[in-house]
Amino acid sequence: MTLTLLGLESSCDDTAAALVRRDAAGAGTVLSSVVQGQASLHAAFGGVVPEIAARAHAERLDHCVEQALDEAGLRLAGVDGIAVTSGPGLIGGVLSGVMCARGLAAATGLPLIGVNHLAGHALTPRLTDALAFPYMMLLVSGGHCQILIVHGPERFERLGGTIDDAPGEAFDKAARLLGLGQPGGPAIEAAARSGDPGRYPLPRPLLDRPGCDMSFSGLKTAILRARDRIVAAEGGLPRQAQADLAASFQAAVRDVLVEKTRRAMDVYLDLRPAAPALAVAGGVAANGAIREGLRALCDETVRFAAPPLALCTDNAAMIAFAGAERMAAGAPAGTDLTARPRWPLDAGAARMLGSGKRGAKA
Ligand code: KG4
Ligand code: ZN
C-alpha cells in the first residue's frame, strides 16, 4: 500500500513540516520538506532557550504545514496520516508539535503517529539509500552520538554512545576556545586544512577501554590547557598554532569515532547481515576527515551510506517517513498521544549519561 504522510518536527530549534510518500515496496519520496531554523532567536544566549524555542514552534508550525502542503501540491484530504516527533527533546517544543498534530488529526480524522526523533534519524538511510535491515548507523550531531544496529522500524540496538558531550557540541566548544566562529564544526574543519594534526597530541578518550562508549568532554579541557600554554608562551594564539590545534582536535574526534565504529562493526558483522551497510547521519557527518575515516571501514562487501546533509540534520521528512514505516508495519495509530522528554531508542540498553545541547536525550 502506498502511504503519504505529513510529518512535523519541533524537538529542538528547527520548526519543520514535510510530506513523504512511501510505496508498497518501501521506497520513499520526499514531496516537500520545509525547515525553519531559529538560530537568530537564540544567538544572543549562547544556546537554545527552551521557552523561546517552544513559543516560536507554536507560532510557526501552522505556516510550515501550509507551505509543505503547497510545495507538494497536496491538501490534507490527500494525506493518509500525520506523524509527529513526540520525543525525546525539549519538552515545550515537543508539546507544540504534538498539540498541532492532535489538532490536525481531530479536524480531519486522520490517524496520528508519534515518532521518536532518534528513530527518524536512524531510519533516514532507508528513505535516501533504500538500505535493507539490519544496517549499522552512526548518529553524530550537536545533540546526538549513538552507534546503533537498526533491525526494523521499531527495533534498535544501541551498541554505544557518548557518556558526556555530543561530538558536534565538542566541535562548537573547541571552536569557541580557539577564537573561531560558530557553528564550530565547519570552522574547525576549515582551520584544520592548514594545520598539523601531530603538533599538539590530544588524548583519545576511552579508546583504552573495551566497548563502544565515547567521551568528548575531556578533549575540550585538553584543548583549553594546550591553548593556555601557547598563549602564556607566545603572548597570544598565533594563526599557525590555531590551525594546528584545530587539526589535532579534529583528528582526535575522528580517531575516537572511527575506532568505536570499527568495534561496533565487528559485532554487527557477526550477525551475518544479508546486505551489510554502515550509514552516518547528523551534522558532524558533514566533516570530510570523519566521513573518509568511516568510509575506509567499508569495503566492497560493506556499503557506506551518507544521506544528503539536508536529510541528515533535523527535518520533518525523516519523521514522516518513520511514521510511514511504522504504519506499514501495522503500528497502531490513534488520535491521541503524549509528549516524552526522554525516550531511549533501545530501552534494554544501559542509560546514557550524556545530555547534549538539547537537554536529556535518552
Ligand atoms: O545535526 P545538526 O545540524 O543539528 C543539531 O545537532 O542540532 O548538527 C549540528 C552540529 C553542530 O554542532 C556543528 O558544529 C556540527 O554539527 N557540524 C560539524 C560540521 N558541520 C556541522 N562538525 C564537524 N565538521 C563539520 N564540517
Ligand atoms: Zn536530531
Short mmCIF file of C-alpha atoms and ligand atoms in Angstrom, two decimals:
data_model
loop_
_atom_site.label_atom_id
_atom_site.label_comp_id
_atom_site.label_asym_id
_atom_site.label_seq_id
_atom_site.Cartn_x
_atom_site.Cartn_y
_atom_site.Cartn_z
CA MET A 1 0.00 0.00 0.00
CA THR A 2 1.29 3.46 -0.85
CA LEU A 3 1.19 5.85 2.11
CA THR A 4 1.52 9.63 2.06
CA LEU A 5 2.34 11.17 5.41
CA LEU A 6 2.57 14.65 6.79
CA GLY A 7 5.45 14.92 9.28
CA LEU A 8 6.05 17.55 11.97
CA GLU A 9 9.30 18.17 13.88
CA SER A 10 9.84 20.65 16.71
CA SER A 11 12.00 18.93 19.31
CA CYS A 12 14.88 21.43 19.36
CA ASP A 13 15.50 24.62 17.41
CA ASP A 14 14.16 23.76 13.95
CA THR A 15 10.46 24.01 13.11
CA ALA A 16 9.77 21.61 10.25
CA ALA A 17 6.95 20.09 8.22
CA ALA A 18 7.20 17.68 5.28
CA LEU A 19 5.24 15.37 3.03
CA VAL A 20 6.69 11.98 2.15
CA ARG A 21 5.31 9.12 0.08
CA ARG A 22 6.29 5.52 0.76
CA ASP A 23 5.32 2.90 -1.81
CA ALA A 24 4.35 -0.70 -1.12
CA ALA A 25 7.94 -1.87 -1.74
CA GLY A 26 9.25 0.52 0.91
CA ALA A 27 10.75 3.17 -1.39
CA GLY A 28 10.27 6.70 -0.14
CA THR A 29 9.95 10.02 -1.97
CA VAL A 30 10.20 13.43 -0.33
CA LEU A 31 7.35 15.52 -1.79
CA SER A 32 8.27 18.61 0.21
CA SER A 33 10.42 19.47 3.22
CA VAL A 34 10.22 22.82 4.98
CA VAL A 35 12.68 23.67 7.76
CA GLN A 36 12.68 26.99 9.61
CA GLY A 37 15.72 27.41 11.84
CA GLN A 38 15.72 29.54 14.97
CA ALA A 39 19.43 30.31 15.24
CA SER A 40 18.88 34.09 15.23
CA LEU A 41 16.37 33.86 18.11
CA HIS A 42 18.87 32.11 20.38
CA ALA A 43 22.13 33.69 19.17
CA ALA A 44 22.37 36.20 22.00
CA PHE A 45 22.02 33.49 24.67
CA GLY A 46 24.82 31.10 23.65
CA GLY A 47 22.44 28.12 23.45
CA VAL A 48 18.86 27.13 22.76
CA VAL A 49 16.43 28.77 25.22
CA PRO A 50 13.60 26.25 25.67
CA GLU A 51 10.81 28.79 26.27
CA ILE A 52 11.77 30.88 23.24
CA ALA A 53 12.00 27.73 21.11
CA ALA A 54 8.59 26.45 22.23
CA ARG A 55 6.87 29.76 21.51
CA ALA A 56 8.47 30.03 18.08
CA HIS A 57 7.42 26.46 17.22
CA ALA A 58 3.84 27.18 18.29
CA GLU A 59 3.77 30.30 16.12
CA ARG A 60 5.40 28.75 13.06
CA LEU A 61 4.14 25.18 12.80
CA ASP A 62 0.84 26.03 11.06
CA HIS A 63 2.67 28.08 8.49
CA CYS A 64 5.24 25.32 7.88
CA VAL A 65 2.44 22.78 7.36
CA GLU A 66 0.69 25.05 4.85
CA GLN A 67 3.92 25.64 2.98
CA ALA A 68 4.77 21.92 2.92
CA LEU A 69 1.29 21.08 1.55
CA ASP A 70 1.57 23.84 -1.08
CA GLU A 71 5.02 22.74 -2.22
CA ALA A 72 3.83 19.13 -2.51
CA GLY A 73 0.68 20.25 -4.36
CA LEU A 74 -1.44 18.42 -1.80
CA ARG A 75 -4.24 19.07 0.67
CA LEU A 76 -4.83 17.26 3.93
CA ALA A 77 -7.53 15.24 2.17
CA GLY A 78 -4.78 13.58 0.12
CA VAL A 79 -2.79 12.52 3.17
CA ASP A 80 -3.02 9.10 4.88
CA GLY A 81 -1.65 10.02 8.29
CA ILE A 82 0.12 12.57 10.45
CA ALA A 83 3.45 11.75 12.07
CA VAL A 84 4.90 14.00 14.75
CA THR A 85 8.03 13.91 16.88
CA SER A 86 6.65 13.04 20.31
CA GLY A 87 10.07 12.84 22.00
CA PRO A 88 12.81 12.94 23.08
CA GLY A 89 13.73 16.62 23.15
CA LEU A 90 12.94 19.93 24.77
CA ILE A 91 9.50 19.29 26.20
CA GLY A 92 7.93 22.65 25.29
CA GLY A 93 8.86 22.25 21.65
CA VAL A 94 7.77 18.63 21.52
CA LEU A 95 4.43 19.66 23.07
CA SER A 96 3.94 22.39 20.46
CA GLY A 97 4.31 19.79 17.70
CA VAL A 98 2.12 17.22 19.41
CA MET A 99 -0.66 19.76 20.05
CA CYS A 100 -0.55 20.96 16.44
CA ALA A 101 -0.68 17.38 15.15
CA ARG A 102 -3.50 16.46 17.51
CA GLY A 103 -5.49 19.45 16.30
CA LEU A 104 -4.99 18.46 12.66
CA ALA A 105 -5.90 14.83 13.41
CA ALA A 106 -9.04 15.85 15.31
CA ALA A 107 -10.14 18.12 12.48
CA THR A 108 -9.52 15.60 9.70
CA GLY A 109 -9.96 12.22 11.37
CA LEU A 110 -6.51 11.20 10.08
CA PRO A 111 -4.50 8.69 12.11
CA LEU A 112 -1.81 10.18 14.31
CA ILE A 113 1.58 8.54 14.84
CA GLY A 114 4.07 9.59 17.49
CA VAL A 115 7.63 9.19 16.22
CA ASN A 116 10.83 9.01 18.24
CA HIS A 117 13.12 11.76 16.91
CA LEU A 118 16.14 9.44 17.01
CA ALA A 119 14.20 6.77 15.10
CA GLY A 120 13.59 9.43 12.45
CA HIS A 121 17.34 9.95 12.07
CA ALA A 122 18.04 6.23 12.24
CA LEU A 123 15.53 5.31 9.51
CA THR A 124 16.64 8.06 7.10
CA PRO A 125 19.07 5.77 5.19
CA ARG A 126 16.03 3.67 4.21
CA LEU A 127 14.48 6.78 2.66
CA THR A 128 17.62 8.02 0.91
CA ASP A 129 19.54 4.82 0.14
CA ALA A 130 16.92 2.06 0.46
CA LEU A 131 19.11 0.15 2.94
CA ALA A 132 17.81 -3.27 4.00
CA PHE A 133 17.53 -4.22 7.69
CA PRO A 134 19.71 -4.81 9.62
CA TYR A 135 22.15 -1.97 8.96
CA MET A 136 24.57 -0.10 11.19
CA MET A 137 24.12 3.53 11.98
CA LEU A 138 26.35 6.21 13.49
CA LEU A 139 24.37 9.25 14.55
CA VAL A 140 26.66 12.21 15.26
CA SER A 141 25.40 15.75 15.69
CA GLY A 142 25.28 18.62 18.13
CA GLY A 143 22.76 16.71 20.23
CA HIS A 144 23.31 13.04 19.47
CA CYS A 145 26.00 10.40 19.46
CA GLN A 146 24.89 6.81 19.17
CA ILE A 147 26.06 3.68 17.39
CA LEU A 148 23.06 1.54 16.52
CA ILE A 149 22.11 -1.63 14.73
CA VAL A 150 18.78 -0.89 13.08
CA HIS A 151 16.89 -4.19 12.95
CA GLY A 152 13.48 -2.84 11.96
CA PRO A 153 11.28 0.27 12.06
CA GLU A 154 10.77 -0.22 15.77
CA ARG A 155 13.77 -2.29 16.77
CA PHE A 156 17.05 -0.54 17.52
CA GLU A 157 20.03 -1.99 19.31
CA ARG A 158 22.39 0.57 20.82
CA LEU A 159 25.98 -0.63 20.91
CA GLY A 160 27.40 2.59 22.34
CA GLY A 161 27.21 6.34 22.61
CA THR A 162 28.72 9.33 24.33
CA ILE A 163 28.77 9.41 28.09
CA ASP A 164 29.03 13.23 28.14
CA ASP A 165 29.09 15.77 25.28
CA ALA A 166 27.92 15.05 21.76
CA PRO A 167 30.73 15.45 19.16
CA GLY A 168 29.13 18.49 17.50
CA GLU A 169 28.88 20.16 20.86
CA ALA A 170 32.59 19.44 21.40
CA PHE A 171 33.43 20.96 18.00
CA ASP A 172 31.40 24.06 18.92
CA LYS A 173 33.11 24.47 22.30
CA ALA A 174 36.58 23.83 20.88
CA ALA A 175 35.98 26.45 18.18
CA ARG A 176 34.99 28.98 20.84
CA LEU A 177 38.19 28.23 22.78
CA LEU A 178 40.26 28.76 19.64
CA GLY A 179 38.53 32.02 18.77
CA LEU A 180 36.89 30.50 15.69
CA GLY A 181 33.28 31.19 14.62
CA GLN A 182 30.08 29.21 15.11
CA PRO A 183 28.95 26.64 14.19
CA GLY A 184 32.27 25.26 15.29
CA GLY A 185 32.42 22.14 13.13
CA PRO A 186 32.82 23.82 9.75
CA ALA A 187 35.11 26.49 11.30
CA ILE A 188 37.44 23.86 12.77
CA GLU A 189 37.43 21.84 9.57
CA ALA A 190 38.41 24.93 7.57
CA ALA A 191 41.18 25.92 10.01
CA ALA A 192 42.45 22.33 10.19
CA ARG A 193 43.20 22.33 6.44
CA SER A 194 46.37 24.34 7.04
CA GLY A 195 47.20 22.66 10.36
CA ASP A 196 49.44 19.82 11.51
CA PRO A 197 47.36 17.21 13.41
CA GLY A 198 50.50 15.85 15.08
CA ARG A 199 51.85 19.08 16.56
CA TYR A 200 49.77 19.06 19.77
CA PRO A 201 48.96 15.49 20.74
CA LEU A 202 45.50 15.35 22.34
CA PRO A 203 44.01 12.37 24.20
CA ARG A 204 41.76 9.76 22.56
CA PRO A 205 39.29 9.32 25.45
CA LEU A 206 38.05 5.80 26.29
CA LEU A 207 39.97 4.17 23.44
CA ASP A 208 41.87 2.16 26.01
CA ARG A 209 38.62 0.71 27.34
CA PRO A 210 36.62 -2.06 25.70
CA GLY A 211 33.21 -1.38 24.21
CA CYS A 212 31.75 1.34 22.04
CA ASP A 213 31.07 4.14 24.51
CA MET A 214 32.71 7.50 23.87
CA SER A 215 33.59 10.66 25.77
CA PHE A 216 34.33 14.10 24.36
CA SER A 217 34.31 16.48 27.33
CA GLY A 218 37.94 15.69 28.27
CA LEU A 219 39.08 16.78 24.82
CA LYS A 220 37.62 20.19 25.47
CA THR A 221 39.67 20.52 28.65
CA ALA A 222 42.78 19.26 26.85
CA ILE A 223 42.42 21.87 24.14
CA LEU A 224 41.86 24.60 26.73
CA ARG A 225 45.10 23.64 28.50
CA ALA A 226 47.07 23.45 25.26
CA ARG A 227 45.75 26.85 24.20
CA ASP A 228 46.58 28.44 27.56
CA ARG A 229 50.14 27.08 27.41
CA ILE A 230 50.63 28.55 23.94
CA VAL A 231 49.11 31.90 24.96
CA ALA A 232 51.36 32.07 28.05
CA ALA A 233 54.47 31.31 25.99
CA GLU A 234 53.67 33.41 22.91
CA GLY A 235 51.54 36.19 24.36
CA GLY A 236 48.66 35.17 22.09
CA LEU A 237 47.45 32.39 19.82
CA PRO A 238 49.41 32.56 16.54
CA ARG A 239 47.40 31.63 13.44
CA GLN A 240 49.51 28.54 12.77
CA ALA A 241 49.06 27.27 16.35
CA GLN A 242 45.31 27.82 16.00
CA ALA A 243 45.31 25.75 12.80
CA ASP A 244 47.49 23.04 14.37
CA LEU A 245 45.19 22.81 17.41
CA ALA A 246 42.11 22.64 15.15
CA ALA A 247 43.73 19.83 13.14
CA SER A 248 44.76 17.98 16.32
CA PHE A 249 41.24 18.26 17.73
CA GLN A 250 39.58 17.06 14.54
CA ALA A 251 41.98 14.10 14.32
CA ALA A 252 41.24 13.12 17.93
CA VAL A 253 37.45 13.16 17.39
CA ARG A 254 37.86 11.26 14.11
CA ASP A 255 40.04 8.59 15.71
CA VAL A 256 37.56 8.01 18.53
CA LEU A 257 34.52 7.86 16.23
CA VAL A 258 36.24 5.63 13.69
CA GLU A 259 37.72 3.18 16.19
CA LYS A 260 34.49 2.80 18.18
CA THR A 261 32.53 2.32 14.95
CA ARG A 262 35.07 -0.31 13.83
CA ARG A 263 34.47 -2.23 17.05
CA ALA A 264 30.70 -1.98 16.61
CA MET A 265 31.08 -3.20 13.04
CA ASP A 266 32.60 -6.46 14.32
CA VAL A 267 29.52 -7.03 16.48
CA TYR A 268 27.23 -6.17 13.56
CA LEU A 269 29.02 -8.39 11.03
CA ASP A 270 28.76 -11.32 13.43
CA LEU A 271 25.01 -11.17 12.72
CA ARG A 272 25.83 -12.08 9.11
CA PRO A 273 23.56 -9.41 7.58
CA ALA A 274 22.46 -10.20 4.00
CA ALA A 275 23.33 -6.73 2.68
CA PRO A 276 25.81 -5.19 5.16
CA ALA A 277 25.82 -1.41 5.33
CA LEU A 278 27.09 1.41 7.53
CA ALA A 279 25.18 4.69 7.47
CA VAL A 280 26.13 8.00 9.07
CA ALA A 281 23.87 10.94 9.83
CA GLY A 282 23.93 14.18 11.79
CA GLY A 283 25.71 17.48 11.24
CA VAL A 284 29.14 16.09 12.20
CA ALA A 285 28.85 13.59 9.34
CA ALA A 286 29.50 16.60 7.08
CA ASN A 287 33.12 16.58 8.24
CA GLY A 288 35.32 15.33 5.40
CA ALA A 289 38.00 13.76 7.60
CA ILE A 290 35.44 11.92 9.73
CA ARG A 291 33.44 10.82 6.72
CA GLU A 292 36.54 9.47 4.97
CA GLY A 293 37.66 7.67 8.12
CA LEU A 294 34.29 5.94 8.32
CA ARG A 295 34.16 5.22 4.62
CA ALA A 296 37.53 3.47 4.95
CA LEU A 297 35.91 0.98 7.35
CA CYS A 298 33.74 -0.20 4.48
CA ASP A 299 34.87 -2.23 1.50
CA GLU A 300 33.24 -3.92 -1.46
CA THR A 301 31.19 -6.13 0.88
CA VAL A 302 30.01 -3.41 3.28
CA ARG A 303 28.17 -0.47 1.74
CA PHE A 304 28.73 3.07 3.03
CA ALA A 305 25.70 5.37 3.01
CA ALA A 306 25.75 9.05 3.88
CA PRO A 307 22.37 10.72 3.24
CA PRO A 308 22.43 14.27 1.84
CA LEU A 309 23.04 16.79 4.60
CA ALA A 310 19.55 18.34 4.43
CA LEU A 311 18.13 14.96 5.45
CA CYS A 312 20.94 14.22 7.94
CA THR A 313 20.24 17.25 10.09
CA ASP A 314 16.90 17.88 11.78
CA ASN A 315 13.98 17.83 9.36
CA ALA A 316 10.40 16.58 9.18
CA ALA A 317 10.78 14.32 6.13
CA MET A 318 12.55 11.79 8.35
CA ILE A 319 9.62 11.95 10.79
CA ALA A 320 7.03 11.49 8.02
CA PHE A 321 8.99 8.55 6.58
CA ALA A 322 9.48 6.92 10.00
CA GLY A 323 5.72 7.29 10.57
CA ALA A 324 5.03 5.64 7.21
CA GLU A 325 7.43 2.78 8.03
CA ARG A 326 5.61 2.20 11.30
CA MET A 327 2.17 2.44 9.70
CA ALA A 328 3.24 -0.03 7.02
CA ALA A 329 4.46 -2.37 9.77
CA GLY A 330 0.99 -2.22 11.36
CA ALA A 331 1.75 0.05 14.30
CA PRO A 332 -1.45 1.20 16.00
CA ALA A 333 -2.32 4.81 15.21
CA GLY A 334 -4.79 6.74 17.33
CA THR A 335 -5.85 10.35 17.55
CA ASP A 336 -4.19 10.86 20.89
CA LEU A 337 -0.59 10.77 22.08
CA THR A 338 1.63 12.28 24.71
CA ALA A 339 4.98 14.08 24.62
CA ARG A 340 8.01 12.36 26.15
CA PRO A 341 11.11 14.40 27.06
CA ARG A 342 13.11 11.18 27.47
CA TRP A 343 12.64 8.25 25.18
CA PRO A 344 15.56 5.87 24.65
CA LEU A 345 15.54 4.06 21.32
CA ASP A 346 16.80 0.91 22.93
CA ALA A 347 15.02 0.51 26.26
CA GLY A 348 17.16 -2.54 27.04
CA ALA A 349 20.50 -0.72 26.81
CA ALA A 350 22.18 0.94 29.78
CA ARG A 351 21.13 4.56 30.24
CA MET A 352 23.47 7.10 28.69
CA LEU A 353 24.74 9.90 30.87
CA GLY A 354 25.24 12.36 28.03
CA SER A 355 22.69 15.05 27.52
CA GLY A 356 23.81 17.23 24.62
CA LYS A 357 22.64 20.74 23.95
CA ARG A 358 19.01 19.68 23.61
CA GLY A 359 18.74 18.59 27.20
CA ALA A 360 18.33 14.99 28.30
CA LYS A 361 18.11 12.74 25.28
CA ALA A 362 17.68 9.17 26.23
O1 KG4 B 1 22.61 17.66 13.06
P1 KG4 B 1 22.87 19.09 13.34
O2 KG4 B 1 22.66 20.08 12.24
O3 KG4 B 1 21.92 19.58 14.46
C1 KG4 B 1 21.96 19.58 15.79
O4 KG4 B 1 22.67 18.80 16.43
O5 KG4 B 1 21.17 20.42 16.25
O6 KG4 B 1 24.36 19.20 13.87
C2 KG4 B 1 24.94 20.42 14.15
C3 KG4 B 1 26.32 20.14 14.68
C4 KG4 B 1 27.00 21.38 15.19
O7 KG4 B 1 27.49 21.13 16.47
C5 KG4 B 1 28.10 21.62 14.17
O8 KG4 B 1 29.27 22.20 14.72
C6 KG4 B 1 28.38 20.22 13.69
O9 KG4 B 1 27.13 19.58 13.65
N1 KG4 B 1 28.97 20.25 12.34
C7 KG4 B 1 30.20 19.79 12.06
C8 KG4 B 1 30.45 20.11 10.70
N2 KG4 B 1 29.34 20.71 10.20
C9 KG4 B 1 28.44 20.79 11.23
N3 KG4 B 1 31.11 19.20 12.84
C10 KG4 B 1 32.29 18.88 12.27
N4 KG4 B 1 32.62 19.16 10.99
C11 KG4 B 1 31.73 19.76 10.17
N5 KG4 B 1 32.05 20.03 8.90
ZN ZN B 2 18.25 15.43 15.64
#
